Coordinates of C-alpha atoms and ligand atoms in Angstrom, one line a residue:
X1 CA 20.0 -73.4 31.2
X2 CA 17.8 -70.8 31.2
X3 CA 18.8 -66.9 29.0
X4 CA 21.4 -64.6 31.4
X5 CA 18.7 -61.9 32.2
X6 CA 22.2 -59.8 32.9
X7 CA 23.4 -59.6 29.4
X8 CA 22.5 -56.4 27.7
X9 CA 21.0 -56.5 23.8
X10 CA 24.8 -56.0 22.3
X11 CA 26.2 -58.5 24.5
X12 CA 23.1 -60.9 23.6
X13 CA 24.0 -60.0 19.9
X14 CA 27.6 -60.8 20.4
X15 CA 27.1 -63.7 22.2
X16 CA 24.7 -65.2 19.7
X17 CA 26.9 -64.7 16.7
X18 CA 30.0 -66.0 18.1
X19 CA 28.3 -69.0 18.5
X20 CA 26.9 -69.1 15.8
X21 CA 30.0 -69.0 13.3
X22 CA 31.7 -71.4 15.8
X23 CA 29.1 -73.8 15.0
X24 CA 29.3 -73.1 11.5
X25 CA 32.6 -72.2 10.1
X26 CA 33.3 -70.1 6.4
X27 CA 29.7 -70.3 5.8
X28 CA 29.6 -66.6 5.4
X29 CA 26.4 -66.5 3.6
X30 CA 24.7 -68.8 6.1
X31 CA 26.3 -66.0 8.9
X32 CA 25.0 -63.0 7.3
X33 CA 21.5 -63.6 6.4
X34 CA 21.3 -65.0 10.2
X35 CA 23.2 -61.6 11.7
X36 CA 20.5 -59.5 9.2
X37 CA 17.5 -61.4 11.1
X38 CA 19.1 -61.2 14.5
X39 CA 19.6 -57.7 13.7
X40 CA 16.1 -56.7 14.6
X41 CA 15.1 -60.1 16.2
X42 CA 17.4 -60.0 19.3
X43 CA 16.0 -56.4 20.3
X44 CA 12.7 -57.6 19.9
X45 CA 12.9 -60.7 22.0
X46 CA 15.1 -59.0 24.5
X47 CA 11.3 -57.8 26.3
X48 CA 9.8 -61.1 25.7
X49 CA 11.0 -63.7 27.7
X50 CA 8.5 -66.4 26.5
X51 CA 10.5 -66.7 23.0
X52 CA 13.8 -65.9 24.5
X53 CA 14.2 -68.8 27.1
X54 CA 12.6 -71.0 25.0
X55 CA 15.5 -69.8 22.7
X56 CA 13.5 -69.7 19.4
X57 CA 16.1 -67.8 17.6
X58 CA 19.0 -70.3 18.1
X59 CA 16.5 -73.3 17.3
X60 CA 15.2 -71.9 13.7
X61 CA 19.2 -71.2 12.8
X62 CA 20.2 -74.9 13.6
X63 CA 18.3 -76.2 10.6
X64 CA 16.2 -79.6 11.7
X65 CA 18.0 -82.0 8.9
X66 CA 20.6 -81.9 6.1
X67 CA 20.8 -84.5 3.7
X68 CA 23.9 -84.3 1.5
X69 CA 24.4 -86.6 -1.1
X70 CA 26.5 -87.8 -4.1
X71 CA 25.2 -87.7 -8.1
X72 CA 26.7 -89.9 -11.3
X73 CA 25.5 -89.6 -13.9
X74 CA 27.4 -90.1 -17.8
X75 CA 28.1 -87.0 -20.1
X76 CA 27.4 -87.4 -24.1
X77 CA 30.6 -88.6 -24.1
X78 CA 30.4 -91.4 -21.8
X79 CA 32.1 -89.6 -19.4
X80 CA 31.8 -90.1 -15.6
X81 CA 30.9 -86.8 -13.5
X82 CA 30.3 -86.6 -9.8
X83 CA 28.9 -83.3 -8.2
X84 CA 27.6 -82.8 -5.1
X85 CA 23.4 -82.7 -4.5
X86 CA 22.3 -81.2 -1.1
X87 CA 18.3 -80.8 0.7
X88 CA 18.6 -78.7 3.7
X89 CA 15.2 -79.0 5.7
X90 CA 15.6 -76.0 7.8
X91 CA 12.1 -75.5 9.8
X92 CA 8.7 -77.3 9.7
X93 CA 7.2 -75.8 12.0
X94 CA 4.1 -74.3 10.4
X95 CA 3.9 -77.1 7.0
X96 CA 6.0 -79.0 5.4
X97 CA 9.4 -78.0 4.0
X98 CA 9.0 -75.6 1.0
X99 CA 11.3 -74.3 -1.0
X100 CA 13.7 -74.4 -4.1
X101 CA 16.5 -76.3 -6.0
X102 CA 19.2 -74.3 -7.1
X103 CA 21.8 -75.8 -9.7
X104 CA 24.6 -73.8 -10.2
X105 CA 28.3 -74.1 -9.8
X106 CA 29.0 -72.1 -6.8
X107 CA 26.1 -74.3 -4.6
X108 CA 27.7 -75.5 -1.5
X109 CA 26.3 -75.7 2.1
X110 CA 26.3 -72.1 3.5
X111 CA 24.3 -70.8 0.0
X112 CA 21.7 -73.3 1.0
X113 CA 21.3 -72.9 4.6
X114 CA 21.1 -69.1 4.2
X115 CA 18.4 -69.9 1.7
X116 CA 16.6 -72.5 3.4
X117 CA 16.8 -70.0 7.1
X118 CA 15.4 -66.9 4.4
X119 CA 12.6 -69.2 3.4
X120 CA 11.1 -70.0 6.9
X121 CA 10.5 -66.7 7.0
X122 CA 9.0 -66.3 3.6
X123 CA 6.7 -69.1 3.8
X124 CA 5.7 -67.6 7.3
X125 CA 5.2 -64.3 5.6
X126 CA 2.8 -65.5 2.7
X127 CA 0.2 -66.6 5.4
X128 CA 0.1 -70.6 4.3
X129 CA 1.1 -73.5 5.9
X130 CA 4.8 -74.1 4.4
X131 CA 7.8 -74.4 6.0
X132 CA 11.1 -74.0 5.0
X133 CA 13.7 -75.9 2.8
X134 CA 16.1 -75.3 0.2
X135 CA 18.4 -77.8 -1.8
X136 CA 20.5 -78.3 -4.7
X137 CA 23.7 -79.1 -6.6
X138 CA 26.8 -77.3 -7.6
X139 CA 26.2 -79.0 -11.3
X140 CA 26.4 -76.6 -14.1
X141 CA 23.7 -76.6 -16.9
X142 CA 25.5 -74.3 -18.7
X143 CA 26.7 -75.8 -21.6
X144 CA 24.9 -78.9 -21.0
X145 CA 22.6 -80.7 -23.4
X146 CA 19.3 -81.4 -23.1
X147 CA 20.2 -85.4 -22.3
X148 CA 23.4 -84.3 -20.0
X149 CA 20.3 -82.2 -18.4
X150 CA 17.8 -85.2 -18.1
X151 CA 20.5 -87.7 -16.9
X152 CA 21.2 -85.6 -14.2
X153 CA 18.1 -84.6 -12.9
X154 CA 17.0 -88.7 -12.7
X155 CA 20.1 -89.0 -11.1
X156 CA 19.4 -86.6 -8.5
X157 CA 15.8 -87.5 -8.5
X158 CA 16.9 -90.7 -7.6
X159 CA 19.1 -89.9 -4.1
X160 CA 16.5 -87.4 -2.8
X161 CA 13.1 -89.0 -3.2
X162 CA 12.6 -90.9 0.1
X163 CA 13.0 -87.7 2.0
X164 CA 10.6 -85.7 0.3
X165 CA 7.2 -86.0 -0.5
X166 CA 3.9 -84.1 -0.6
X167 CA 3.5 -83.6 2.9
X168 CA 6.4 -84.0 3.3
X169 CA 9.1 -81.9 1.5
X170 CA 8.1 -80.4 -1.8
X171 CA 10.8 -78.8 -4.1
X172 CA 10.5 -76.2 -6.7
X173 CA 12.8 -74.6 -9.1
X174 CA 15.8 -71.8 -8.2
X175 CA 18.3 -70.7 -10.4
X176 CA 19.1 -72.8 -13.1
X177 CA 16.1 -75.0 -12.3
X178 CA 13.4 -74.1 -15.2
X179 CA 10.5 -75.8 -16.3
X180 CA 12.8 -78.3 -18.4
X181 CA 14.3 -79.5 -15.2
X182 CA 11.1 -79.7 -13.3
X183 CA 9.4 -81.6 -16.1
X184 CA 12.7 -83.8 -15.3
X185 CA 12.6 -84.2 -11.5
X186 CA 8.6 -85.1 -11.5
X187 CA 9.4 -87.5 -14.5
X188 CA 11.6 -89.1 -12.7
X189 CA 9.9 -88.9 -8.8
X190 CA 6.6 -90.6 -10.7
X191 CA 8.8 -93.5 -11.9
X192 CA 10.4 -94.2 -8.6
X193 CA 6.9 -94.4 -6.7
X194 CA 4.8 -95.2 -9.0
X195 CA 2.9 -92.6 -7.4
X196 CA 1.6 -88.7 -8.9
X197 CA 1.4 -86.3 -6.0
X198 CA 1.6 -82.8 -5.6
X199 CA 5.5 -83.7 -4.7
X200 CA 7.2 -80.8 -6.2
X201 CA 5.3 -77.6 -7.6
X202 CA 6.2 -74.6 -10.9
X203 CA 4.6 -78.4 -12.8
X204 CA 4.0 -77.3 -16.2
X205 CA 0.1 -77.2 -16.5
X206 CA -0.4 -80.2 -18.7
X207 CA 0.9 -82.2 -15.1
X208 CA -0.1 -81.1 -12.3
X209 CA 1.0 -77.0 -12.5
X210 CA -0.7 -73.8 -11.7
X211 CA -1.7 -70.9 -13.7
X212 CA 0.8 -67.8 -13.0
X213 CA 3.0 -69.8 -11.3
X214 CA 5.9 -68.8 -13.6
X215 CA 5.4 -65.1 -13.5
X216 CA 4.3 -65.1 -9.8
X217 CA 7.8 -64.3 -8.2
X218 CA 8.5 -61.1 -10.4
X219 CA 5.0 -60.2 -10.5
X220 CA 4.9 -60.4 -6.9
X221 CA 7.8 -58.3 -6.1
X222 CA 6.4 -55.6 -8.5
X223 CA 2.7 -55.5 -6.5
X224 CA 5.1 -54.8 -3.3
X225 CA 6.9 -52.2 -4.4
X226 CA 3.7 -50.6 -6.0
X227 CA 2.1 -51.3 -2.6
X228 CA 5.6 -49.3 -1.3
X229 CA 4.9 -46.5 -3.3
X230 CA 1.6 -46.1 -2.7
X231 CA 2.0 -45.7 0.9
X232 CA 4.6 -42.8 0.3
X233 CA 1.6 -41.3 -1.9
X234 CA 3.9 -42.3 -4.8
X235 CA 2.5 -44.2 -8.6
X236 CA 4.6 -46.3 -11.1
X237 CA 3.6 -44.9 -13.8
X238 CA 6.2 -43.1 -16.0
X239 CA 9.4 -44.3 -13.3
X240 CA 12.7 -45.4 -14.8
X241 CA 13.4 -49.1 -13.6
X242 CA 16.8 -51.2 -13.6
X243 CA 16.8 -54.7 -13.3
X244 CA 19.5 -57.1 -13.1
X245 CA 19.9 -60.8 -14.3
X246 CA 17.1 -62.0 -17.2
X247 CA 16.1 -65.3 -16.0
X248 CA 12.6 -66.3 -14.5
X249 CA 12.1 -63.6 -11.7
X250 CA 14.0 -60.5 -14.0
X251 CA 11.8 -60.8 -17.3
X252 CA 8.2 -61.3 -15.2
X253 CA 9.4 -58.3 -12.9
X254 CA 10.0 -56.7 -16.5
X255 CA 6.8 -57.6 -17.8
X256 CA 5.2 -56.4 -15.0
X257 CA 6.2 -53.2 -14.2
X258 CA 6.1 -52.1 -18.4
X259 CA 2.2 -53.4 -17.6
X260 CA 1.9 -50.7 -14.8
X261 CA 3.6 -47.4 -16.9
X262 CA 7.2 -47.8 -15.4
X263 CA 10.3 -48.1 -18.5
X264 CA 12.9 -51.1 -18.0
X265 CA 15.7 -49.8 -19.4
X266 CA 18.3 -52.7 -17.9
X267 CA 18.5 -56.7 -18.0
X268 CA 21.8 -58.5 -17.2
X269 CA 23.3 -62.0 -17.1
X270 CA 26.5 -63.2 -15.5
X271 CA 28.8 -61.7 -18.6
X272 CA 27.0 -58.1 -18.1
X273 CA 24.3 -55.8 -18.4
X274 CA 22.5 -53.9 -21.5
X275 CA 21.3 -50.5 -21.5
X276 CA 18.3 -50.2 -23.6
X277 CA 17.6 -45.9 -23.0
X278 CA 14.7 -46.6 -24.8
X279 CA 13.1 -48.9 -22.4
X280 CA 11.7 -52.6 -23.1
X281 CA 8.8 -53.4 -24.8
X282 CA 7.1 -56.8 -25.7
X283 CA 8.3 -57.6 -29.0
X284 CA 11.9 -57.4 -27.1
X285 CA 10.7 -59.0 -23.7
X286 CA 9.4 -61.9 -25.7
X287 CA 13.1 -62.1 -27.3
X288 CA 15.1 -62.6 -24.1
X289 CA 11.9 -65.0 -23.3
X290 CA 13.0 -67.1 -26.4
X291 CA 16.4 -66.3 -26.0
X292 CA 16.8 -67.4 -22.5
X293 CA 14.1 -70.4 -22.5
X294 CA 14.6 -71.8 -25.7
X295 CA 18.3 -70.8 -27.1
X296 CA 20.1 -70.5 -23.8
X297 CA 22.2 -67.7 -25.4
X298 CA 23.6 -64.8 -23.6
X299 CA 21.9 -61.2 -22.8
X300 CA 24.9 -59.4 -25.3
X301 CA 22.5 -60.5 -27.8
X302 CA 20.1 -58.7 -27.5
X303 CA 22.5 -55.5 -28.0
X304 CA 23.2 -56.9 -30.7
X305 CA 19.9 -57.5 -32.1
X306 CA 18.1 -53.8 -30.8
X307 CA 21.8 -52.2 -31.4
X308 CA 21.8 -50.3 -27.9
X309 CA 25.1 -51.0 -25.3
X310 CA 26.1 -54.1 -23.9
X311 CA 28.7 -53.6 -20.7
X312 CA 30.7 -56.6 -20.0
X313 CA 31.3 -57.9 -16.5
X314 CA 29.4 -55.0 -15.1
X315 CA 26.5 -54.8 -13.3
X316 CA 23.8 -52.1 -13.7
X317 CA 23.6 -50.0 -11.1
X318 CA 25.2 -47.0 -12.3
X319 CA 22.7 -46.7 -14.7
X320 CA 19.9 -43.6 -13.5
X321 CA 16.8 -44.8 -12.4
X322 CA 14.0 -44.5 -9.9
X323 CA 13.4 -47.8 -9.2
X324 CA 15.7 -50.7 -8.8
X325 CA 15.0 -54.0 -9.1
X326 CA 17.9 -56.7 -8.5
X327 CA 16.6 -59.8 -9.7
X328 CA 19.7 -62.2 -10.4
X329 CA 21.4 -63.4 -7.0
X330 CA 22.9 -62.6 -4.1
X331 CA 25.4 -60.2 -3.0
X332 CA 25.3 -58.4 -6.5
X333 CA 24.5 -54.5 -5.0
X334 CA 27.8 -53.4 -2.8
X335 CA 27.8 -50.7 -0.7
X336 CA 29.8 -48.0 -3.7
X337 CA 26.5 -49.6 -5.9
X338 CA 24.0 -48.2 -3.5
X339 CA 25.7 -45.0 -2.9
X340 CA 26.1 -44.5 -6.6
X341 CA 21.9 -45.8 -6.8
X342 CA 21.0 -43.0 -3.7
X343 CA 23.1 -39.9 -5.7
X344 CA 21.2 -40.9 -9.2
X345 CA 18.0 -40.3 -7.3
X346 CA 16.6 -43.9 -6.9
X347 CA 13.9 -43.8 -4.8
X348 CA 12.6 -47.6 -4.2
X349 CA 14.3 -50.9 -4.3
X350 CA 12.8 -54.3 -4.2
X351 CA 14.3 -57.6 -4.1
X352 CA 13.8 -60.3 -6.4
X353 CA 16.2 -62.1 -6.0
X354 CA 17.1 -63.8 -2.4
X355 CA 19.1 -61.4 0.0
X356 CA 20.9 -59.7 -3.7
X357 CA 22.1 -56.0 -1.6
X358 CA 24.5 -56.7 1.6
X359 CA 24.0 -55.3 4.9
X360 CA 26.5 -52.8 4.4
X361 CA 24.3 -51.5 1.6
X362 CA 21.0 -52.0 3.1
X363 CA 22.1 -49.2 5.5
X364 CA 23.0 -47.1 3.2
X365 CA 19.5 -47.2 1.6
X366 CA 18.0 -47.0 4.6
X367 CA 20.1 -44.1 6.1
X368 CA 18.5 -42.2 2.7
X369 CA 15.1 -43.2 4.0
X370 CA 14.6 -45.0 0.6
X371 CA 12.1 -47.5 0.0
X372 CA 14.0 -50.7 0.8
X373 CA 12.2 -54.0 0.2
X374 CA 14.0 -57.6 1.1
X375 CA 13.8 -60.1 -0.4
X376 CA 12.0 -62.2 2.0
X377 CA 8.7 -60.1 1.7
X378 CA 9.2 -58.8 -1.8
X379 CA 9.8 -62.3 -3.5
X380 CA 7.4 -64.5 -1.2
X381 CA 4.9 -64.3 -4.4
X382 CA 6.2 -67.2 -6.0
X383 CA 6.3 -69.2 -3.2
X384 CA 2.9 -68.1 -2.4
X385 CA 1.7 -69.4 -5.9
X386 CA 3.5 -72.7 -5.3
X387 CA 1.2 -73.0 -1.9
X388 CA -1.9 -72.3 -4.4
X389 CA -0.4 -75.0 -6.5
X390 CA -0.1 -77.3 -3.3
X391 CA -4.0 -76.8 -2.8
X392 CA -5.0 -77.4 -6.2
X393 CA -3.0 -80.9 -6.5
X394 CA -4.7 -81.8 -3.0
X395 CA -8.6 -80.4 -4.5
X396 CA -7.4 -81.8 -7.6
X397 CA -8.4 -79.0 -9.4
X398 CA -7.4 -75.8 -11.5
X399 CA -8.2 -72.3 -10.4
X400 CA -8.6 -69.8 -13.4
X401 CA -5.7 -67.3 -14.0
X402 CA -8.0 -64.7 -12.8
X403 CA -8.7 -66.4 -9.6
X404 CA -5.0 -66.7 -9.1
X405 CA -4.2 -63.5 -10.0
X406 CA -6.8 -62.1 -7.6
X407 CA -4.6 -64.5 -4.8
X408 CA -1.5 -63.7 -5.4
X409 CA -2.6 -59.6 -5.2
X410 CA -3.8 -59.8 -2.1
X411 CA -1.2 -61.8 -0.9
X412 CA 1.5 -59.4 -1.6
X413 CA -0.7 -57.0 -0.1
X414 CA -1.2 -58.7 3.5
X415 CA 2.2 -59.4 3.5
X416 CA 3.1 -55.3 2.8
X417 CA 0.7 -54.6 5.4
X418 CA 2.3 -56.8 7.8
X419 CA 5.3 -55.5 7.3
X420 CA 3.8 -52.0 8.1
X421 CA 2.3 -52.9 10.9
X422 CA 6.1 -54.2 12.4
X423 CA 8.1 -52.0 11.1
X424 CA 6.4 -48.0 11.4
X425 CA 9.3 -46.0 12.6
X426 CA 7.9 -42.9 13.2
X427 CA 7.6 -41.1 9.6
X428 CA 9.1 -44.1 7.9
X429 CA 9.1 -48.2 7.6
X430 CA 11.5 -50.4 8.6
X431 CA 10.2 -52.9 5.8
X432 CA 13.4 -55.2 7.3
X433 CA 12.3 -54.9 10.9
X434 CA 8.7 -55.7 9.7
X435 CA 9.4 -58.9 7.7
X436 CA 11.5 -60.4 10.0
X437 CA 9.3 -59.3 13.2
X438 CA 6.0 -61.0 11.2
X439 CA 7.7 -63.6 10.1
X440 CA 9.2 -64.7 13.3
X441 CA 6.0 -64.6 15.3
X442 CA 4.0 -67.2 13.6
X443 CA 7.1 -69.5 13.5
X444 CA 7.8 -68.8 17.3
X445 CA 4.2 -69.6 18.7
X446 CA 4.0 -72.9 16.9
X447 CA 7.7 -73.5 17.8
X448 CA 6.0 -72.7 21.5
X449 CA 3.2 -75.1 21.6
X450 CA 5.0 -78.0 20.1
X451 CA 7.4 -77.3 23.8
X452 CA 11.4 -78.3 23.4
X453 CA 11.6 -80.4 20.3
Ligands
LIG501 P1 17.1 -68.1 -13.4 O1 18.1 -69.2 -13.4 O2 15.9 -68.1 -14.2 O3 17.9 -66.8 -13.8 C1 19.0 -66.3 -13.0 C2 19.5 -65.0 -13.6 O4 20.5 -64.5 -12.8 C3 20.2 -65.3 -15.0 O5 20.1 -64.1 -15.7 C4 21.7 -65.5 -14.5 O6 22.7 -65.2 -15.5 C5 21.8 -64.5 -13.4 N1 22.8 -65.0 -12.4 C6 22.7 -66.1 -11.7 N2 23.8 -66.2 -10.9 C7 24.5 -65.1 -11.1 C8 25.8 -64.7 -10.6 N3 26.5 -65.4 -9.7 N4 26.2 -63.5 -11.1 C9 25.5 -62.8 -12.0 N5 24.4 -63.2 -12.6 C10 23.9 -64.3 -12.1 O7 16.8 -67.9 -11.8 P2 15.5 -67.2 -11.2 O8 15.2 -66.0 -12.0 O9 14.5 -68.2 -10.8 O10 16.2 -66.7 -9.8 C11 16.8 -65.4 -9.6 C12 16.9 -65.0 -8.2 O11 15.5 -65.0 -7.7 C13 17.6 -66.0 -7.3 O12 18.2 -65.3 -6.2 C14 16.5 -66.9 -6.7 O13 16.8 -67.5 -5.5 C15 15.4 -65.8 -6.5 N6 14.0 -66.3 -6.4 C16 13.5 -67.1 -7.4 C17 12.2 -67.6 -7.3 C18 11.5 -68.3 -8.4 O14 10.3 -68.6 -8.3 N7 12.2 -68.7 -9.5 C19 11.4 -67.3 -6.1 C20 12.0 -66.3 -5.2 C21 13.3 -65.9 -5.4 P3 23.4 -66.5 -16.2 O15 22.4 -67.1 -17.0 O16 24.5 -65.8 -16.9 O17 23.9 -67.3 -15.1
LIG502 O1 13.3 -68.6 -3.2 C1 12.1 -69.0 -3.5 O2 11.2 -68.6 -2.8 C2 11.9 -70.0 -4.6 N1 12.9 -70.3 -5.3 C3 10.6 -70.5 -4.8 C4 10.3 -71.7 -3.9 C5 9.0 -72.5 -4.1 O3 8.9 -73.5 -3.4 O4 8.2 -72.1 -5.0

């Protein structure tokens, strides 16, 4: 049946949505990163009809596979424990699937279709051939040892290596999915095959892994909202930044933007935030690099170690700054958050983490024309070095960390541009409109020439 050319753009909207959650019941986070894209994609393909009978939008939001699976695997004390490991292959339309594993206890499906339906657009947006995919487990390496760890992974490993490979599927790390894990998961692929392939990428480098792969994603997010600035005649230098969460993305984004002028004053973990007034610096970034990576301890340390505040089960928003960076997980800036963030005088906000400010908030930054960056355009530099790291296995070679740095620059760059270039509003940019407009297009056309499949 072809689209009813009678419906109007709300109705369209209505109709779309409805259907949506029918299809796919209580996965609110699945629902609102899809109503966030349809947002600006329904007006947009409302005047196209080439993209709207061939019904694009409803194709890329029915993901093309989800494999769901069970892990055992024995504690240290010889216990059994069962969780629940996932790999949703959303769209390949433009490479194969790309994307993360998350392991964390609140995993379940919606978290990883709304992350594997963000990523197709990501992957678009960085300009390479990678589609998108995004799996997991709700397993909990908190607490765990190093073995518990290991056991797990080879157990996972082991029930998702036939449907992935390196043209085929190739997974990367998430939250709670570090270089110990990767090291893991490779380990673990190589023994099954018997075969080393560029089969998952953030490799440390001594098998297979790229320079500035690790610091890509927060580095990335801090060229785009430098990039931001600049186009609003704006520098870094001397800004007040908050970030939250002190994992992989929070303490590059960190190091980052204290290399371009800017003072971190903020880092927070699941327990709460620390206010450092004095900003960070390197002796205290490489800390929480030792603290998190090596010690797993908890971000109340380091209030205790540089005596400044720690606030328990708070987040930081309310903390004055110009810039905000969330870079922990999603849904952690509410609408009170980024009122409190416009009144303090924040001026630019860039995602690192995936989809971290709802929609209710998103309009509240964007009624105070502030700089508003999602996370899909903002955090696509990781990904983007994970494509470099693609290349590389397949040349079997290793660029220099100049070279790569050079990449991943311009990179975030094209990407900022394209976003201009789809979302100029008159005065201001739409940096939503734009990254779901460019990132849609390229998906669409080859979606087009493959006809209904
Ligand atoms: P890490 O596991 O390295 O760090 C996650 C950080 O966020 C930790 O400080 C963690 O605190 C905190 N956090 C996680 N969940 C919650 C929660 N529910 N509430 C409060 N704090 C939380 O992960 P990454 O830095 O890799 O990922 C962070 C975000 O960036 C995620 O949204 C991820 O999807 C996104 N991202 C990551 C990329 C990458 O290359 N790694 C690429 C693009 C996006 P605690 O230790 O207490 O749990
Ligand atoms: O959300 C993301 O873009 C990632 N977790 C990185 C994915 C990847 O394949 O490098």
């Amino acid at each position: 049946m072809s689209y009813d050319e009678t419906l109007s753009v709300e109705q369209e909207m209505e109709r779309f949505m409805k259907g949506l959650i029918r299809r796919n019941p209580c996965e609110e986070e699945f629902h609102q990163a899809v109503h966030e894209v349809a947002t600006t994609i329904i007006p947009w393909v409302h005047d196209r009809p080439l993209y709207r009978n061939a019904r694009i939008l409803e194709r890329m939001t029915e993901p093309d596979r989800i494999i769901s699976f069970r892990v055992c695997w024995e504690d240290d004390n010889g216990n059994v424990r069962v969780n629940r490991g996932y790999r949703v292959q959303c769209n390949n339309a433009i490479g194969p699937y790309k994307g993360g594993l998350r392991f964390h206890h609140s995993v379940n499906l919606s978290t990883l279709k709304f992350l594997s339906f963000e990523q197709t657009f990501k992957n678009s947006l960085t300009g390479l051939p990678m589609g998108g995919a995004k799996g997991g487990s709700d397993f909990n390496p908190k607490g765990k040892s190093d073995h518990e760890v290991m056991r797990f992974c080879q157990a996972f490993m082991t029930l998702l290596f036939n449907h992935i490979g390196a043209d085929i599927d190739i997974p990367a790390g998430d939250i709670g999915v570090g270089a110990r894990e990767i090291g893991y998961l490779f380990g673990q692929h190589k023994r099954l095959t018997n075969e080393f392939t560029g089969v998952i990428t953030g490799k440390g480098l001594e098998y297979g892994g790229s320079l500035v792969r690790q610091e890509a994603t927060g580095y990335g997010a801090v060229y785009f909202l430098e990039d931001m600035l600049k186009e609003r005649g704006q520098e870094m230098e001397g800004k007040v930044a908050v970030i939250s969460g002190s994992g992989n993305v929070a303490t590059f984004a960190a190091k980052k933007l204290m290399a371009l002028g800017a003072k971190v004053v903020t880092l927070s973990d699941s327990s709460g935030y620390i206010h450092d007034p004095d900003g960070l610096n390197e002796d205290k970034l490489n800390f929480v690099l030792e603290l998190k990576n090596v010690r797993r301890g908890r971000i109340s340390e380091y209030a205790d170690a540089f005596n400044v505040k720690f606030y328990p089960g708070e987040r930081p928003w309310s903390v004055p700054c110009d810039l905000a960076m969330p870079c922990a997980t999603q849904n952690e800036i509410n609408k009170q958050e980024a009122e409190i963030l416009v009144k303090n005088g924040c001026i630019a906000v860039s995602e690192g983490a995936n989809m971290p400010t709802e929609e209710e908030a998103i309009s509240v930054f964007q009624q105070a024309k502030l700089m508003f960056a999602p996370s899909k355009a903002a955090n696509a530099g990781g990904v983007a070095v994970s494509g470099l790291e693609m290349s590389q296995n397949s040349l079997r070679i290793s660029w220099t960390e100049d070279e790569l740095n050079r990449q991943l620059r311009d990179i975030m760059a094209r990407i900022h541009d394209r976003c201009v270039e789809h979302g100029r509003d008159g005065d201001r940019i739409d940096y939503v409109k734009g990254a779901n407009i460019a990132g849609f297009i390229k998906v669409a056309d080859a979606m087009l020439a493959y006809g209904v499949v």
